[in-house]
Coordinates of C-alpha atoms in Angstrom, one line a residue:
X190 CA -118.2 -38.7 -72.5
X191 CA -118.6 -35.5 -70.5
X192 CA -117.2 -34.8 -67.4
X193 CA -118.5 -31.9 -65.6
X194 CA -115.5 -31.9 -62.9
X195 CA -113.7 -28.5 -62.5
X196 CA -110.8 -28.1 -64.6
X197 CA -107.2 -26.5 -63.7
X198 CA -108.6 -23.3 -64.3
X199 CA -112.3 -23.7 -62.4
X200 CA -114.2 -23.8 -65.1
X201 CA -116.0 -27.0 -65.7
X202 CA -114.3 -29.4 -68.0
X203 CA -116.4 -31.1 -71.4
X204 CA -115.6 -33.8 -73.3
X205 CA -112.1 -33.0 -73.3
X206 CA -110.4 -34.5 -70.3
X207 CA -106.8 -33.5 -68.9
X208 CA -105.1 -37.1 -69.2
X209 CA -106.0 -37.8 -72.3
X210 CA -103.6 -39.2 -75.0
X211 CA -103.7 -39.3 -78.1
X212 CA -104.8 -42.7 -79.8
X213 CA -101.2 -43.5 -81.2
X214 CA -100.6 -46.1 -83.6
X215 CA -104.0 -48.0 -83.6
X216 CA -106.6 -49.1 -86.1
X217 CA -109.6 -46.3 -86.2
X218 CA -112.8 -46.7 -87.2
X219 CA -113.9 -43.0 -87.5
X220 CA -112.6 -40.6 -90.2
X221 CA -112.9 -37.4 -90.8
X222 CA -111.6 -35.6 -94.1
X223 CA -109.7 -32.2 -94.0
X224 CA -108.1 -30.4 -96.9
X225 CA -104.9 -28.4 -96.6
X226 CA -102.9 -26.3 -98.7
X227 CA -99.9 -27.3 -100.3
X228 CA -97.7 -25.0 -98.3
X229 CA -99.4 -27.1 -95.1
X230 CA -99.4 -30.5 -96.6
X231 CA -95.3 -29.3 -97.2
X232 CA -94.8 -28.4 -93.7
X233 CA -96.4 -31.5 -92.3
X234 CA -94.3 -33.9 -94.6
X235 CA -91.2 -31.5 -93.9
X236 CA -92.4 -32.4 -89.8
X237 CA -92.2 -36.1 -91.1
X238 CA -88.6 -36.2 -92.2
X239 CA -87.3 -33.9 -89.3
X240 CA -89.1 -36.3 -86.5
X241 CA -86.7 -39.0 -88.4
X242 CA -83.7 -37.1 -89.5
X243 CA -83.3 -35.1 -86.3
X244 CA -85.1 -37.5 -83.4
X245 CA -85.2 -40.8 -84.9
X246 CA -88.9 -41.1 -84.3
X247 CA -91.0 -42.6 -87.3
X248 CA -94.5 -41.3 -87.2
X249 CA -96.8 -41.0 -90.7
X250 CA -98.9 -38.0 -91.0
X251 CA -101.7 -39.0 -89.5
X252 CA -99.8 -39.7 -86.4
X253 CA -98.8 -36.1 -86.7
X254 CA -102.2 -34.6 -86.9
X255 CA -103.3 -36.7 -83.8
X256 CA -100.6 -35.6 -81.7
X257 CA -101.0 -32.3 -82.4
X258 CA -104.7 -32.3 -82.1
X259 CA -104.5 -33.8 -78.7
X260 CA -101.4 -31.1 -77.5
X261 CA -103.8 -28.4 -79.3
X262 CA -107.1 -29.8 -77.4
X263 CA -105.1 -29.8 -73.8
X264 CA -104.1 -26.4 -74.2
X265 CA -107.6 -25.2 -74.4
X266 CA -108.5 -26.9 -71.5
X267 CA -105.9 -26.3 -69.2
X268 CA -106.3 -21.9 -70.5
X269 CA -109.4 -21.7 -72.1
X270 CA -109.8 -18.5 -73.6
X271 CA -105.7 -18.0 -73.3
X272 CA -105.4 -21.0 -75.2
X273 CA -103.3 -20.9 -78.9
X274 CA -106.8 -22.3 -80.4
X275 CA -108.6 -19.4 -79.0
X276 CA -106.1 -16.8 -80.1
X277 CA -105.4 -18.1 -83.6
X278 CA -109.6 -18.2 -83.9
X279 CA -109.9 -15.2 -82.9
X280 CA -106.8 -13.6 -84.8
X281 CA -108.9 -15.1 -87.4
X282 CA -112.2 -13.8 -87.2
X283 CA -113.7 -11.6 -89.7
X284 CA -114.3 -8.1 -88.2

């Protein structure tokens, strides 16, 4: 699904479109398997209880993971190489 249409910032947008959403509470058929540490698996359950506590929005992790993919993947196309996943890679990099 590629769409070669300039983005916000000229360059040429990939398979990552602008409006896109994340899927939400739907049945998926592809899975991929990451491992976190416990101090991240901790954070995201701490995310959990706040969403609920704080918000009153009920969301499981995975929910989480593809919200914050799809925020993270919009960023990068709307700044590109000023994007937070550019930065933190980069920040990241071995020398």
């Amino acid at each position: 699904m590629s769409d070669d249409r300039p983005g916000s910032n000229g360059r040429a947008r990939t398979a990552v479109v602008e409006d896109r959403k994340s899927s939400g509470r739907i049945r998926h058929d592809t899975k991929i398997t990451v491992y976190v540490t416990e101090e991240e698996l901790l954070g995201l359950e701490q995310t959990r209880l706040a969403l609920r506590a704080e918000h009153g929005l009920t969301a499981d992790r995975g929910r989480i993971v593809r919200e914050a993919i799809d925020v993270l993947l919009a960023d990068f196309v709307d700044h590109g190489p000023d994007s937070v996943l550019v930065q933190r890679l980069r920040a990241a990099a071995p020398e």
